[in-house]
Short mmCIF file of C-alpha atoms in Angstrom, two decimals:
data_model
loop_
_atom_site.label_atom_id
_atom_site.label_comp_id
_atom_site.label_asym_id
_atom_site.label_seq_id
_atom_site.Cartn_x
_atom_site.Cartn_y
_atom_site.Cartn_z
CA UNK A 1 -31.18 -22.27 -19.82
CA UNK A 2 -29.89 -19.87 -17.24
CA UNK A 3 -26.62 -19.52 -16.19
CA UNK A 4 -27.27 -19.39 -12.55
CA UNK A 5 -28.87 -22.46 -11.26
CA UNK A 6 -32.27 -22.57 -8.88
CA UNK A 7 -34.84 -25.04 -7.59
CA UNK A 8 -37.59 -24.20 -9.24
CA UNK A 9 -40.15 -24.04 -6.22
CA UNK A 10 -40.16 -24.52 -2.73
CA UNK A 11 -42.97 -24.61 0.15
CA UNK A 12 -43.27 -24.34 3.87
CA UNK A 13 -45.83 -23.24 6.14
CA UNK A 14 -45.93 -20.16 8.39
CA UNK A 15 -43.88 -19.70 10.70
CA UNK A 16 -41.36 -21.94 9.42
CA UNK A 17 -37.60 -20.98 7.84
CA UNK A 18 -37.12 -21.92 4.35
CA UNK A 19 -33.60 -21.87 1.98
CA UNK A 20 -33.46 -20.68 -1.43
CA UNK A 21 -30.14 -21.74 -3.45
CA UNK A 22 -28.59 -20.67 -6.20
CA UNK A 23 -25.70 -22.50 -7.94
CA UNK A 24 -22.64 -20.81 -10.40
CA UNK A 25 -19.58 -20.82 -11.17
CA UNK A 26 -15.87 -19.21 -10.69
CA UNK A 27 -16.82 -16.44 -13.57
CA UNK A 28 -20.05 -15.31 -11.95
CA UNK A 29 -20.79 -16.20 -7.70
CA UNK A 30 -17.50 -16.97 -7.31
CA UNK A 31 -15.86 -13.74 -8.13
CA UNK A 32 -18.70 -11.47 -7.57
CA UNK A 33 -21.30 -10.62 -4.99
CA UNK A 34 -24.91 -11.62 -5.64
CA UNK A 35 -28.45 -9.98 -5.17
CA UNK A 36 -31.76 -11.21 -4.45
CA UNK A 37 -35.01 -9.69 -5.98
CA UNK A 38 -38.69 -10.94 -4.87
CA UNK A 39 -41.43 -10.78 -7.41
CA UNK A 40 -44.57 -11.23 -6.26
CA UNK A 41 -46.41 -12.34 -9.71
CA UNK A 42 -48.02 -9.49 -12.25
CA UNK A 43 -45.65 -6.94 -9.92
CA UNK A 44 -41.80 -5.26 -11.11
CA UNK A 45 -39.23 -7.11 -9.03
CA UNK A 46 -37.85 -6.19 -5.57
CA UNK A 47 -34.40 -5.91 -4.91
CA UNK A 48 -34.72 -7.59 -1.03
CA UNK A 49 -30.51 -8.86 -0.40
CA UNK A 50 -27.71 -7.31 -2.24
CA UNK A 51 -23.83 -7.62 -1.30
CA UNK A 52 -24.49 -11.18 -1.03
CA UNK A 53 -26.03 -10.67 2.89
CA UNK A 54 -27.27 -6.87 3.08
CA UNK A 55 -30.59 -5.36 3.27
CA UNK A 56 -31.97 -2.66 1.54
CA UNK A 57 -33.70 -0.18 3.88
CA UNK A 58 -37.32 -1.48 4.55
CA UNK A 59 -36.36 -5.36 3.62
CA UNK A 60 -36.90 -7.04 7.64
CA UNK A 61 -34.34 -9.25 9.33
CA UNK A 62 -36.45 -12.25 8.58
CA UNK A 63 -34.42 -12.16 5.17
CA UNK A 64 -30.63 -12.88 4.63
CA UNK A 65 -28.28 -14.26 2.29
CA UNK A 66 -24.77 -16.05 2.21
CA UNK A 67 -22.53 -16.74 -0.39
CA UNK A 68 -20.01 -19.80 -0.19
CA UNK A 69 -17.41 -20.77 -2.90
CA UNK A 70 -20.16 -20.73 -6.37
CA UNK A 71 -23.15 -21.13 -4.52
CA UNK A 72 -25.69 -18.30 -2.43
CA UNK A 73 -28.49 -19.12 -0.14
CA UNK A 74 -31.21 -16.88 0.38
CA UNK A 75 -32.86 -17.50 3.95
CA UNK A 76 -36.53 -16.46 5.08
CA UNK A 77 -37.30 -17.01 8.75
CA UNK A 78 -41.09 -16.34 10.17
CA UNK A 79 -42.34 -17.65 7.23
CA UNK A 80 -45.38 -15.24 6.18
CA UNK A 81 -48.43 -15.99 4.14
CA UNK A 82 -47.09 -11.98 1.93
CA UNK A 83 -43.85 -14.26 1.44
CA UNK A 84 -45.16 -15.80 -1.10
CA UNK A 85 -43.85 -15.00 -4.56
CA UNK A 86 -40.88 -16.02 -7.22
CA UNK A 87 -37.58 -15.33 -5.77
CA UNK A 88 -34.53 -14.87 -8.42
CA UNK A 89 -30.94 -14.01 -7.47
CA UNK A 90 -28.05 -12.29 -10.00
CA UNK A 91 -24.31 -11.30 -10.11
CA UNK A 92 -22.46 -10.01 -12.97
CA UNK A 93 -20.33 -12.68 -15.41
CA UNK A 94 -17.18 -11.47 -15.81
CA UNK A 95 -16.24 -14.20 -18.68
CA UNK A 96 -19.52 -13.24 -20.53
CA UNK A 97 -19.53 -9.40 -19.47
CA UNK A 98 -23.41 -9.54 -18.43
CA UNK A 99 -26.03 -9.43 -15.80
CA UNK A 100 -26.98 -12.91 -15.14
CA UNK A 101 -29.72 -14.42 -12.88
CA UNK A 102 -31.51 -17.60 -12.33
CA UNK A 103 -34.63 -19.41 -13.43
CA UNK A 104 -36.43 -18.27 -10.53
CA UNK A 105 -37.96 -20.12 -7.17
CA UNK A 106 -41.67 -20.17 -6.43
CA UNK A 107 -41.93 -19.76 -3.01
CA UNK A 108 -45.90 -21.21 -2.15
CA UNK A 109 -46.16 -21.02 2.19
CA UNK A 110 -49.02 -23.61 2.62
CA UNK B 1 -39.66 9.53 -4.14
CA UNK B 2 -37.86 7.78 -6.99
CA UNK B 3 -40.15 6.28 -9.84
CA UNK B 4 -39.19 4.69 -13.32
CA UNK B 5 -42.19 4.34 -15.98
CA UNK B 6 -41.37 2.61 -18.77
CA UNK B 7 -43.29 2.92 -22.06
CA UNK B 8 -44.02 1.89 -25.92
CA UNK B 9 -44.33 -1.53 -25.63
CA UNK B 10 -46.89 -3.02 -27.90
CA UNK B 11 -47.91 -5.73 -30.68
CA UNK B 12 -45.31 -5.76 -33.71
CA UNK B 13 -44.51 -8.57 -36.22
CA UNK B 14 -41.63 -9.98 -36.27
CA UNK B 15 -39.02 -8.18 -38.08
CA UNK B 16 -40.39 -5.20 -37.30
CA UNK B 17 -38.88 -2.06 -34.64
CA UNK B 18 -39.70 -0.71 -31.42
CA UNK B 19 -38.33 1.89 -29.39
CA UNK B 20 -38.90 1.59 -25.67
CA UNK B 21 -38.37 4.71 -23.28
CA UNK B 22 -37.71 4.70 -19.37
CA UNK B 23 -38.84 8.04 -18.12
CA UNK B 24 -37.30 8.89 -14.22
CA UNK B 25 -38.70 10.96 -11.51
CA UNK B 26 -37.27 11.89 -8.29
CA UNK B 27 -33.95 11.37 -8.79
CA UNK B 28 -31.43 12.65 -11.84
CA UNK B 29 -30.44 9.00 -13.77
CA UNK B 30 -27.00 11.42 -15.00
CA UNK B 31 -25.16 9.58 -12.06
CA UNK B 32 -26.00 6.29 -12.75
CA UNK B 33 -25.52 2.94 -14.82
CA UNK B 34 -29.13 2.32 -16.28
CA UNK B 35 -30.30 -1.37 -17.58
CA UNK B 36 -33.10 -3.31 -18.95
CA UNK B 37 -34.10 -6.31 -17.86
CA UNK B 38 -37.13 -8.42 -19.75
CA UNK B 39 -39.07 -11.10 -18.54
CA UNK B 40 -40.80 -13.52 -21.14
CA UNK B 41 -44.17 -15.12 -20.44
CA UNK B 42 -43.86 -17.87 -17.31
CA UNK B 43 -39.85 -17.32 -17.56
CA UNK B 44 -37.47 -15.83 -15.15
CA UNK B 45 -35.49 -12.45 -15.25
CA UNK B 46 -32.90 -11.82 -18.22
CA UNK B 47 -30.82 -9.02 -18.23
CA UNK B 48 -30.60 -7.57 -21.66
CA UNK B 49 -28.25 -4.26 -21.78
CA UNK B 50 -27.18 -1.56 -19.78
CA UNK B 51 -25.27 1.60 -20.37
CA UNK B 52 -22.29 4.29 -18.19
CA UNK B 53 -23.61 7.40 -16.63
CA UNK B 54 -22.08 9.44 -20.02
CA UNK B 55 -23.57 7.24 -22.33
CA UNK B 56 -20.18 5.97 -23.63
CA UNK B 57 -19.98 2.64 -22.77
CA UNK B 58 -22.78 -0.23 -23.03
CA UNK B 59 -23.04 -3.85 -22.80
CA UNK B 60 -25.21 -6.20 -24.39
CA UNK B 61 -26.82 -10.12 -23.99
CA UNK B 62 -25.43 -11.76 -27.25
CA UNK B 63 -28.68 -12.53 -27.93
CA UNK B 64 -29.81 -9.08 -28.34
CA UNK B 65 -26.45 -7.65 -30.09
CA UNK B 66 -27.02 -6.58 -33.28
CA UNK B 67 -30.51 -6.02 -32.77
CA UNK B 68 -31.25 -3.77 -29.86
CA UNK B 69 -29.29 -0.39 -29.08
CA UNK B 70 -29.56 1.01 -25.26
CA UNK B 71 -29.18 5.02 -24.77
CA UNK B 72 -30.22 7.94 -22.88
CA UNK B 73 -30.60 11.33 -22.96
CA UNK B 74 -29.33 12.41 -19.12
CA UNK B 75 -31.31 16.25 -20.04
CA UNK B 76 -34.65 14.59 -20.42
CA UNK B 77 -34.08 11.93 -17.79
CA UNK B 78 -34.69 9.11 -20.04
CA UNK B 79 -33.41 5.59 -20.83
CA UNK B 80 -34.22 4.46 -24.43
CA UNK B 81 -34.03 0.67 -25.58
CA UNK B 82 -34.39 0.47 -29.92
CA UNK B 83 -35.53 -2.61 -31.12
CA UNK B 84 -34.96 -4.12 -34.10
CA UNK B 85 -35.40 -6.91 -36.45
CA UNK B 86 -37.64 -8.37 -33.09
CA UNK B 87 -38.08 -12.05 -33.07
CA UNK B 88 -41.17 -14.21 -31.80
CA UNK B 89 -38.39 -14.83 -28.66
CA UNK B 90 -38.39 -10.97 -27.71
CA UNK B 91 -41.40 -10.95 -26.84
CA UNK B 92 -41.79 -10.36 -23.02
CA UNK B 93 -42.45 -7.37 -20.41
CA UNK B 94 -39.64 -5.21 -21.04
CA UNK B 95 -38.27 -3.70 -17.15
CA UNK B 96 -35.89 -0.33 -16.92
CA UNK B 97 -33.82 -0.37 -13.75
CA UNK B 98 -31.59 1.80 -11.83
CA UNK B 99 -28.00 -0.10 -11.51
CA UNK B 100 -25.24 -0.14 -8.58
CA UNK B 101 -21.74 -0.62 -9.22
CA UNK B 102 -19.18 -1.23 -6.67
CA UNK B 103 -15.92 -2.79 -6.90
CA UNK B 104 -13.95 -4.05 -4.29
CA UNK B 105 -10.46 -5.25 -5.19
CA UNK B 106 -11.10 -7.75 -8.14
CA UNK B 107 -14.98 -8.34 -7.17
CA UNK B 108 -17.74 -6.64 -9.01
CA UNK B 109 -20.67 -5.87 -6.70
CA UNK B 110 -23.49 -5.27 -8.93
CA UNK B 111 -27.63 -5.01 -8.26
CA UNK B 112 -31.15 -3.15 -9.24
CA UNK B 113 -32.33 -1.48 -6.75
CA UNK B 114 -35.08 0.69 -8.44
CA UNK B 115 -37.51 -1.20 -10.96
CA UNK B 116 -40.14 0.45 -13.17
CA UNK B 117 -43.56 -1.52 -13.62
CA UNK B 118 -42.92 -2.74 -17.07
CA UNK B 119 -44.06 -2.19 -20.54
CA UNK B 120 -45.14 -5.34 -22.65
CA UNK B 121 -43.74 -6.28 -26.30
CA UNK B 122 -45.05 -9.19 -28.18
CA UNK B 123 -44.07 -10.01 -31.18
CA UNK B 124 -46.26 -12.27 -33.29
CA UNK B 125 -47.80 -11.80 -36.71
#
């Protein structure tokens, strides 16, 4: 059972915009920022939003992240065929002292 | 560019030890917080331990504590995770990663941005 909560899949077709959330609490999103890795599946993960809305050099502006209250969205415009992978966001617990992340969304564009 | 390449994973029954290592190229790990992260079969991302630039502070998943010691040797580069006592449950492809820490007032900004490609453990008898 992870600490941060995610859907655990989510589809759209090309072209489209799709929202990834992830839900927490006052000890972890709520009083610290949050990061967003894609994997795509037998690959290391990629860190692609961290800050809660910036992008690593390299990451396009098709991705972007927000952060409200306990909860983060992760946002993918022009959906792309490449999108297509497990998405996972993390922040640091500062009641547990730890790293923690979601489950994990599959992201399938149809 | 930078690279991590972790190694040592392999088949072990439970009970038994294993000693991961994280070797770095292309940048000096002696300024930064290194972690590992694992990832069991199907599952999603848990962080497991990390440990301070001098090696003098580390934190640990309870899950782990007890059982698994980070450390690193900043001369050779390296990030070592020792396993021990491994459980059916540790088995999973084992991740070293380069960590960020910010903080701004009383927020902790915290995130991976360099990964190595993984090293599997499985523990089964």
């Amino acid at each position: 059972q992870s600490v941060l909560t995610q859907p655990p899949s989510v589809s759209a077709t090309p072209g489209q915009k799709v929202t990834i959330s992830c839900s927490g609490g006052t000890s972890n999103i709520g009083n610290n920022y949050v990061s967003w890795y894609q994997q795509v599946p037998g690959t290391a993960p990629k860190l692609i939003i961290y800050d809660n809305n910036k992008r690593p050099s390299g990451i396009p502006d098709r991705f972007s992240g927000s952060k409200s209250g306990t909860s983060a969205t992760l946002g993918i415009t022009g959906l792309q065929t490449g999108d297509e992978a497990d998405y996972h966001c993390g922040t640091w617990d500062s009641a547990l002292d730890v790293v923690v992340f979601g489950g994990g969304t599959k992201l399938t564009v149809l | 560019e930078a690279q991590l390449e972790e190694s040592g994973g392999d088949l072990v029954q439970p009970g038994g030890s294993l000693r991961l290592s994280c070797a770095a190229s292309g940048f000096s790990i002696s300024k930064d917080w290194m972690s590992w992260v694992r990832q069991a079969p199907g599952k999603g991302l848990e962080w497991v331990a990390n440990i301070r630039q001098d090696g003098k502070s580390e934190y640990y998943v309870d899950s782990v504590k007890g059982r698994f010691t980070i450390s690193r040797d900043n001369a050779k580069n390296s990030v070592y995770l020792q396993m021990n006592n491994l459980r059916a449950d540790d088995t999973a492809i084992y991740y070293c990663a380069r960590e960020m820490w910010t903080k701004h007032g009383d927020f902790w900004s915290g995130y991976s941005d360099w990964w190595g490609q993984g090293t599997l453990v499985t523990v089964s008898s």
